[in-house]
Amino acid sequence: MPTKMIEVKNLQKKFKNNVVLKEITEHVDQGQVICVIGPSGAGKSTFLRCLNALEQPSSGQVLFEGQNLVGLDDKQLDQIRQKMGMVFQGFNLFPSMTVLKNIMIAPIKVKKTSAEDAKQTAMKLLAKVGLANKANQYPDQLSGGQKQRVAIARALAMDPAVMLFDEPTSALDPEMVEEVLKVMRDLADSGMTMVVVTHEMGFAKEVADQIWFMADGYIQETGQPDDFFDHPTSPRAQEFLKKIL
Ligand code: ADP
Ligand code: MG
């Protein structure tokens, strides 16, 4: 039996009386790559933010490695969030710090890693994302694709158990999308557990173990990429794919 890394049970999320997530029950196994796709406004970002407790569910449960996140205090949540790397559409790098510092800061501040160890890890990760030669540059000296690769390295520096991506390539110029997807593909190949909200259907088809199709606050359909893209069963997915493919 695969180990369940994340479990979502009857998750509901509302903002005032806007029910954004209606009733979601799913799980992510260790080592699995899930691509979440669906139209804008479907609730994808909200769902991802519930997974690492940036949003509290209105009802239902989110479990990480068997532990229910609902009801934990901030300190306990911080502990758990350390194990969940998150990469957003905007890169949110610290503009006043070099690339190297950006990657070193959280392990030093949060995990009390020594500066020497943090630097060594950061350099290793920069090499992994193909940016070893940018260590001493500042974020505004980098292209969007390079910034996003630094953001991925920064998340990895905390040695997370799972990586959550919210449309990591949506803000990039087209010619920079592929370099970021390559880093993500390598990460998937290395066995990282990943939940990726994306509009990159080629990536989803090639890399995902499972597609979760979201619309109207529900996961309408899940399936292996070939099945999903070739034979979507839900009317909402059929309609969505017809528009984009
Ligand atoms: P997606 O990422 O699929 O485009 P979102 O999760 O961003 O969808 O948004 C789903 C719905 O939730 C939208 O109607 C949005 O306006 C609403 N929403 C998201 N975050 C908030 C918030 N913090 N406060 C109020 N409404 C929100
Ligand atoms: Mg979104």
mmCIF file of C-alpha atoms and ligand atoms in Angstrom:
data_model
loop_
_atom_site.group_PDB
_atom_site.id
_atom_site.type_symbol
_atom_site.label_atom_id
_atom_site.label_comp_id
_atom_site.label_asym_id
_atom_site.label_seq_id
_atom_site.Cartn_x
_atom_site.Cartn_y
_atom_site.Cartn_z
ATOM 1 C CA MET A 1 0.000 0.000 0.000
ATOM 2 C CA PRO A 2 1.404 3.434 -0.886
ATOM 3 C CA THR A 3 1.701 5.899 1.978
ATOM 4 C CA LYS A 4 -0.827 8.675 1.935
ATOM 5 C CA MET A 5 1.029 11.955 2.202
ATOM 6 C CA ILE A 6 -1.968 14.274 2.013
ATOM 7 C CA GLU A 7 -5.578 13.357 2.646
ATOM 8 C CA VAL A 8 -8.502 15.641 2.078
ATOM 9 C CA LYS A 9 -11.825 14.614 3.558
ATOM 10 C CA ASN A 10 -15.097 16.365 2.780
ATOM 11 C CA LEU A 11 -13.294 19.653 2.397
ATOM 12 C CA GLN A 12 -15.515 22.673 2.137
ATOM 13 C CA LYS A 13 -14.376 26.275 1.939
ATOM 14 C CA LYS A 14 -16.529 29.352 1.798
ATOM 15 C CA PHE A 15 -15.742 33.031 1.760
ATOM 16 C CA LYS A 16 -18.809 34.663 3.357
ATOM 17 C CA ASN A 17 -21.612 32.912 1.489
ATOM 18 C CA ASN A 18 -19.540 32.102 -1.600
ATOM 19 C CA VAL A 19 -18.936 28.352 -1.420
ATOM 20 C CA VAL A 20 -15.673 27.966 -3.309
ATOM 21 C CA LEU A 21 -14.842 24.352 -2.472
ATOM 22 C CA LYS A 22 -17.959 22.295 -2.162
ATOM 23 C CA GLU A 23 -17.076 18.799 -1.113
ATOM 24 C CA ILE A 24 -13.641 17.446 -1.871
ATOM 25 C CA THR A 25 -12.323 14.051 -0.832
ATOM 26 C CA GLU A 26 -9.011 12.995 -2.394
ATOM 27 C CA HIS A 27 -5.547 11.898 -1.403
ATOM 28 C CA VAL A 28 -1.982 12.277 -2.625
ATOM 29 C CA ASP A 29 0.344 9.306 -2.217
ATOM 30 C CA GLN A 30 4.014 9.640 -1.491
ATOM 31 C CA GLY A 31 5.945 10.139 -4.737
ATOM 32 C CA GLN A 32 2.851 10.938 -6.737
ATOM 33 C CA VAL A 33 2.650 13.880 -9.137
ATOM 34 C CA ILE A 34 -0.838 15.359 -9.320
ATOM 35 C CA CYS A 35 -1.689 18.028 -11.874
ATOM 36 C CA VAL A 36 -4.746 20.070 -11.009
ATOM 37 C CA ILE A 37 -6.324 21.656 -14.049
ATOM 38 C CA GLY A 38 -9.518 23.541 -14.694
ATOM 39 C CA PRO A 39 -10.979 26.901 -15.618
ATOM 40 C CA SER A 40 -10.188 30.153 -13.876
ATOM 41 C CA GLY A 41 -12.254 30.649 -10.727
ATOM 42 C CA ALA A 42 -12.715 26.900 -10.215
ATOM 43 C CA GLY A 43 -11.134 27.043 -6.763
ATOM 44 C CA LYS A 44 -7.721 25.598 -7.654
ATOM 45 C CA SER A 45 -5.647 28.155 -5.730
ATOM 46 C CA THR A 46 -7.962 27.985 -2.748
ATOM 47 C CA PHE A 47 -7.662 24.209 -2.753
ATOM 48 C CA LEU A 48 -3.865 24.361 -2.845
ATOM 49 C CA ARG A 49 -3.858 26.918 -0.029
ATOM 50 C CA CYS A 50 -6.014 24.618 2.071
ATOM 51 C CA LEU A 51 -3.465 21.831 1.621
ATOM 52 C CA ASN A 52 -0.790 23.763 3.484
ATOM 53 C CA ALA A 53 -3.189 25.605 5.757
ATOM 54 C CA LEU A 54 -2.705 29.047 4.266
ATOM 55 C CA GLU A 55 -6.511 28.856 4.291
ATOM 56 C CA GLN A 56 -8.537 27.134 6.989
ATOM 57 C CA PRO A 57 -11.302 24.861 5.710
ATOM 58 C CA SER A 58 -14.864 25.878 6.582
ATOM 59 C CA SER A 59 -15.531 22.199 7.228
ATOM 60 C CA GLY A 60 -13.898 18.862 6.573
ATOM 61 C CA GLN A 61 -10.319 17.806 7.144
ATOM 62 C CA VAL A 62 -6.883 18.089 5.627
ATOM 63 C CA LEU A 63 -4.356 15.557 6.891
ATOM 64 C CA PHE A 64 -0.630 15.744 6.236
ATOM 65 C CA GLU A 65 1.264 12.555 7.002
ATOM 66 C CA GLY A 66 -1.737 11.445 9.030
ATOM 67 C CA GLN A 67 -2.014 14.602 11.103
ATOM 68 C CA ASN A 68 -5.129 16.731 10.846
ATOM 69 C CA LEU A 69 -4.165 20.341 10.146
ATOM 70 C CA VAL A 70 -7.516 21.689 11.233
ATOM 71 C CA GLY A 71 -7.353 22.936 14.793
ATOM 72 C CA LEU A 72 -3.562 23.170 15.069
ATOM 73 C CA ASP A 73 -2.086 26.365 16.504
ATOM 74 C CA ASP A 74 0.190 28.643 14.478
ATOM 75 C CA LYS A 75 3.363 27.143 15.840
ATOM 76 C CA GLN A 76 2.307 23.620 14.938
ATOM 77 C CA LEU A 77 1.222 24.801 11.505
ATOM 78 C CA ASP A 78 4.590 26.476 10.916
ATOM 79 C CA GLN A 79 6.264 23.154 11.666
ATOM 80 C CA ILE A 80 4.133 21.407 9.092
ATOM 81 C CA ARG A 81 4.397 24.139 6.466
ATOM 82 C CA GLN A 82 8.158 23.702 6.575
ATOM 83 C CA LYS A 83 7.634 20.297 5.032
ATOM 84 C CA MET A 84 5.502 21.686 2.220
ATOM 85 C CA GLY A 85 7.341 23.808 -0.317
ATOM 86 C CA MET A 86 5.187 26.263 -2.208
ATOM 87 C CA VAL A 87 5.911 28.018 -5.490
ATOM 88 C CA PHE A 88 3.582 30.721 -6.747
ATOM 89 C CA GLN A 89 2.971 32.464 -10.034
ATOM 90 C CA GLY A 90 4.815 35.572 -8.779
ATOM 91 C CA PHE A 91 8.240 34.629 -7.527
ATOM 92 C CA ASN A 92 8.229 36.505 -4.212
ATOM 93 C CA LEU A 93 12.006 36.573 -3.947
ATOM 94 C CA PHE A 94 13.530 39.017 -1.464
ATOM 95 C CA PRO A 95 14.745 41.851 -3.731
ATOM 96 C CA SER A 96 17.421 43.101 -1.354
ATOM 97 C CA MET A 97 19.153 39.734 -1.050
ATOM 98 C CA THR A 98 21.374 37.913 -3.493
ATOM 99 C CA VAL A 99 20.123 34.722 -5.059
ATOM 100 C CA LEU A 100 22.296 32.746 -2.666
ATOM 101 C CA LYS A 101 20.941 34.588 0.396
ATOM 102 C CA ASN A 102 17.382 34.105 -0.815
ATOM 103 C CA ILE A 103 17.942 30.363 -0.692
ATOM 104 C CA MET A 104 19.938 30.308 2.546
ATOM 105 C CA ILE A 105 17.683 32.496 4.654
ATOM 106 C CA ALA A 106 14.863 30.119 5.622
ATOM 107 C CA PRO A 107 17.064 27.180 6.628
ATOM 108 C CA ILE A 108 19.181 29.521 8.763
ATOM 109 C CA LYS A 109 16.289 31.429 10.353
ATOM 110 C CA VAL A 110 13.748 28.666 10.685
ATOM 111 C CA LYS A 111 15.757 25.479 10.930
ATOM 112 C CA LYS A 112 18.825 26.969 12.643
ATOM 113 C CA THR A 113 21.041 25.453 9.968
ATOM 114 C CA SER A 114 24.603 26.779 10.090
ATOM 115 C CA ALA A 115 25.496 29.381 7.460
ATOM 116 C CA GLU A 116 28.111 27.057 6.064
ATOM 117 C CA ASP A 117 25.699 24.137 5.620
ATOM 118 C CA ALA A 118 22.997 26.422 4.256
ATOM 119 C CA LYS A 119 25.427 27.783 1.683
ATOM 120 C CA GLN A 120 26.521 24.350 0.619
ATOM 121 C CA THR A 121 22.932 23.207 0.160
ATOM 122 C CA ALA A 122 22.042 26.410 -1.676
ATOM 123 C CA MET A 123 24.918 26.007 -4.117
ATOM 124 C CA LYS A 124 23.954 22.398 -4.756
ATOM 125 C CA LEU A 125 20.362 23.438 -5.453
ATOM 126 C CA LEU A 126 21.438 26.305 -7.688
ATOM 127 C CA ALA A 127 23.464 23.837 -9.732
ATOM 128 C CA LYS A 128 20.423 21.593 -9.913
ATOM 129 C CA VAL A 129 18.268 24.368 -11.386
ATOM 130 C CA GLY A 130 21.080 25.443 -13.708
ATOM 131 C CA LEU A 131 21.907 28.741 -12.009
ATOM 132 C CA ALA A 132 25.156 28.149 -10.144
ATOM 133 C CA ASN A 133 26.649 31.149 -11.945
ATOM 134 C CA LYS A 134 23.924 33.490 -10.629
ATOM 135 C CA ALA A 135 24.543 32.970 -6.904
ATOM 136 C CA ASN A 136 25.742 36.500 -6.283
ATOM 137 C CA GLN A 137 23.258 38.331 -8.469
ATOM 138 C CA TYR A 138 20.132 40.056 -7.245
ATOM 139 C CA PRO A 139 16.632 39.008 -8.308
ATOM 140 C CA ASP A 140 16.088 42.043 -10.522
ATOM 141 C CA GLN A 141 19.125 41.024 -12.563
ATOM 142 C CA LEU A 142 17.413 37.767 -13.523
ATOM 143 C CA SER A 143 14.830 36.867 -16.141
ATOM 144 C CA GLY A 144 11.419 35.607 -15.057
ATOM 145 C CA GLY A 145 12.355 32.012 -15.794
ATOM 146 C CA GLN A 146 15.545 32.335 -13.773
ATOM 147 C CA LYS A 147 13.643 33.918 -10.871
ATOM 148 C CA GLN A 148 11.179 31.085 -10.836
ATOM 149 C CA ARG A 149 13.992 28.535 -10.827
ATOM 150 C CA VAL A 150 15.498 30.342 -7.837
ATOM 151 C CA ALA A 151 12.086 30.245 -6.149
ATOM 152 C CA ILE A 152 11.993 26.482 -6.666
ATOM 153 C CA ALA A 153 15.524 26.106 -5.272
ATOM 154 C CA ARG A 154 14.516 28.234 -2.288
ATOM 155 C CA ALA A 155 11.544 25.995 -1.547
ATOM 156 C CA LEU A 156 13.716 22.893 -1.902
ATOM 157 C CA ALA A 157 16.266 24.278 0.545
ATOM 158 C CA MET A 158 13.859 23.461 3.365
ATOM 159 C CA ASP A 159 13.962 19.821 2.308
ATOM 160 C CA PRO A 160 10.186 19.548 1.910
ATOM 161 C CA ALA A 161 8.269 16.289 1.734
ATOM 162 C CA VAL A 162 5.937 17.697 -0.884
ATOM 163 C CA MET A 163 6.036 20.591 -3.330
ATOM 164 C CA LEU A 164 2.947 22.608 -4.169
ATOM 165 C CA PHE A 165 2.989 24.714 -7.338
ATOM 166 C CA ASP A 166 0.332 27.282 -8.212
ATOM 167 C CA GLU A 167 0.609 28.098 -11.920
ATOM 168 C CA PRO A 168 4.391 28.476 -11.734
ATOM 169 C CA THR A 169 4.757 29.348 -15.419
ATOM 170 C CA SER A 170 1.680 31.504 -15.972
ATOM 171 C CA ALA A 171 3.485 34.809 -15.463
ATOM 172 C CA LEU A 172 6.407 33.917 -17.722
ATOM 173 C CA ASP A 173 7.171 34.937 -21.266
ATOM 174 C CA PRO A 174 6.584 31.921 -23.491
ATOM 175 C CA GLU A 175 10.264 31.322 -24.198
ATOM 176 C CA MET A 176 10.951 30.889 -20.483
ATOM 177 C CA VAL A 177 8.254 28.372 -19.720
ATOM 178 C CA GLU A 178 10.224 25.339 -20.806
ATOM 179 C CA GLU A 179 13.272 25.952 -18.588
ATOM 180 C CA VAL A 180 11.015 26.017 -15.534
ATOM 181 C CA LEU A 181 9.049 22.962 -16.627
ATOM 182 C CA LYS A 182 12.333 21.125 -17.111
ATOM 183 C CA VAL A 183 13.317 21.772 -13.503
ATOM 184 C CA MET A 184 9.891 20.540 -12.407
ATOM 185 C CA ARG A 185 10.157 17.470 -14.605
ATOM 186 C CA ASP A 186 13.561 16.640 -13.088
ATOM 187 C CA LEU A 187 12.068 17.049 -9.639
ATOM 188 C CA ALA A 188 9.227 14.685 -10.493
ATOM 189 C CA ASP A 189 11.734 12.168 -11.882
ATOM 190 C CA SER A 190 13.678 12.350 -8.621
ATOM 191 C CA GLY A 191 10.592 11.054 -6.791
ATOM 192 C CA MET A 192 9.327 14.274 -5.236
ATOM 193 C CA THR A 193 5.657 14.315 -4.279
ATOM 194 C CA MET A 194 4.090 17.206 -6.183
ATOM 195 C CA VAL A 195 0.743 18.920 -6.559
ATOM 196 C CA VAL A 196 0.857 21.250 -9.543
ATOM 197 C CA VAL A 197 -1.884 23.635 -10.606
ATOM 198 C CA THR A 198 -1.097 24.305 -14.233
ATOM 199 C CA HIS A 199 -2.411 25.279 -17.639
ATOM 200 C CA GLU A 200 0.512 23.503 -19.313
ATOM 201 C CA MET A 201 -1.347 20.529 -20.729
ATOM 202 C CA GLY A 202 1.737 19.030 -22.371
ATOM 203 C CA PHE A 203 3.508 18.963 -19.032
ATOM 204 C CA ALA A 204 0.442 17.539 -17.281
ATOM 205 C CA LYS A 205 0.052 14.825 -19.879
ATOM 206 C CA GLU A 206 3.676 13.836 -19.732
ATOM 207 C CA VAL A 207 4.541 14.183 -16.051
ATOM 208 C CA ALA A 208 1.378 13.689 -13.991
ATOM 209 C CA ASP A 209 0.492 10.360 -12.446
ATOM 210 C CA GLN A 210 -3.017 11.704 -12.054
ATOM 211 C CA ILE A 211 -4.995 14.618 -13.357
ATOM 212 C CA TRP A 212 -7.533 16.209 -11.074
ATOM 213 C CA PHE A 213 -9.974 18.268 -13.077
ATOM 214 C CA MET A 214 -11.602 21.024 -11.058
ATOM 215 C CA ALA A 215 -14.606 23.141 -11.953
ATOM 216 C CA ASP A 216 -17.302 24.890 -9.958
ATOM 217 C CA GLY A 217 -15.723 23.990 -6.623
ATOM 218 C CA TYR A 218 -15.622 20.250 -7.209
ATOM 219 C CA ILE A 219 -13.001 17.849 -8.430
ATOM 220 C CA GLN A 220 -15.212 16.691 -11.247
ATOM 221 C CA GLU A 221 -12.989 13.972 -12.544
ATOM 222 C CA THR A 222 -9.682 12.278 -11.785
ATOM 223 C CA GLY A 223 -7.740 9.959 -14.014
ATOM 224 C CA GLN A 224 -4.486 9.010 -15.607
ATOM 225 C CA PRO A 225 -3.428 11.624 -18.151
ATOM 226 C CA ASP A 226 -3.962 9.479 -21.254
ATOM 227 C CA ASP A 227 -7.447 8.498 -20.162
ATOM 228 C CA PHE A 228 -8.347 11.978 -19.077
ATOM 229 C CA PHE A 229 -7.133 13.802 -22.165
ATOM 230 C CA ASP A 230 -8.363 11.204 -24.658
ATOM 231 C CA HIS A 231 -11.649 10.268 -23.006
ATOM 232 C CA PRO A 232 -12.828 12.816 -20.463
ATOM 233 C CA THR A 233 -16.079 11.567 -18.961
ATOM 234 C CA SER A 234 -17.550 14.615 -17.227
ATOM 235 C CA PRO A 235 -19.340 17.187 -19.379
ATOM 236 C CA ARG A 236 -17.391 20.012 -17.679
ATOM 237 C CA ALA A 237 -14.059 18.407 -18.616
ATOM 238 C CA GLN A 238 -15.206 17.707 -22.168
ATOM 239 C CA GLU A 239 -16.229 21.326 -22.563
ATOM 240 C CA PHE A 240 -12.957 22.601 -21.016
ATOM 241 C CA LEU A 241 -10.725 20.433 -23.193
ATOM 242 C CA LYS A 242 -12.647 21.328 -26.327
ATOM 243 C CA LYS A 243 -11.877 24.995 -25.656
ATOM 244 C CA ILE A 244 -8.171 24.615 -25.037
ATOM 245 C CA LEU A 245 -6.927 21.716 -27.171
HETATM 246 P P1 ADP B 1 -8.694 29.456 -9.381
HETATM 247 O O1 ADP B 1 -7.340 29.387 -8.744
HETATM 248 O O2 ADP B 1 -9.188 28.135 -9.869
HETATM 249 O O3 ADP B 1 -8.779 30.494 -10.460
HETATM 250 P P2 ADP B 1 -9.488 30.602 -6.850
HETATM 251 O O4 ADP B 1 -9.296 29.555 -5.824
HETATM 252 O O5 ADP B 1 -8.479 31.665 -6.953
HETATM 253 O O6 ADP B 1 -9.733 29.883 -8.262
HETATM 254 O O7 ADP B 1 -10.878 31.330 -6.617
HETATM 255 C C1 ADP B 1 -12.106 30.646 -6.505
HETATM 256 C C2 ADP B 1 -13.149 31.595 -5.996
HETATM 257 O O8 ADP B 1 -12.851 31.961 -4.660
HETATM 258 C C3 ADP B 1 -13.264 32.894 -6.765
HETATM 259 O O9 ADP B 1 -14.628 33.196 -6.903
HETATM 260 C C4 ADP B 1 -12.573 33.908 -5.865
HETATM 261 O O10 ADP B 1 -13.128 35.173 -6.017
HETATM 262 C C5 ADP B 1 -12.858 33.352 -4.487
HETATM 263 N N1 ADP B 1 -11.809 33.704 -3.495
HETATM 264 C C6 ADP B 1 -10.538 33.238 -3.497
HETATM 265 N N2 ADP B 1 -9.845 33.730 -2.451
HETATM 266 C C7 ADP B 1 -10.704 34.538 -1.777
HETATM 267 C C8 ADP B 1 -10.589 35.354 -0.591
HETATM 268 N N3 ADP B 1 -9.441 35.417 0.106
HETATM 269 N N4 ADP B 1 -11.677 36.039 -0.203
HETATM 270 C C9 ADP B 1 -12.834 35.971 -0.888
HETATM 271 N N5 ADP B 1 -13.009 35.236 -2.000
HETATM 272 C C10 ADP B 1 -11.962 34.520 -2.450
HETATM 273 MG MG MG B 2 -5.537 30.276 -9.189
#
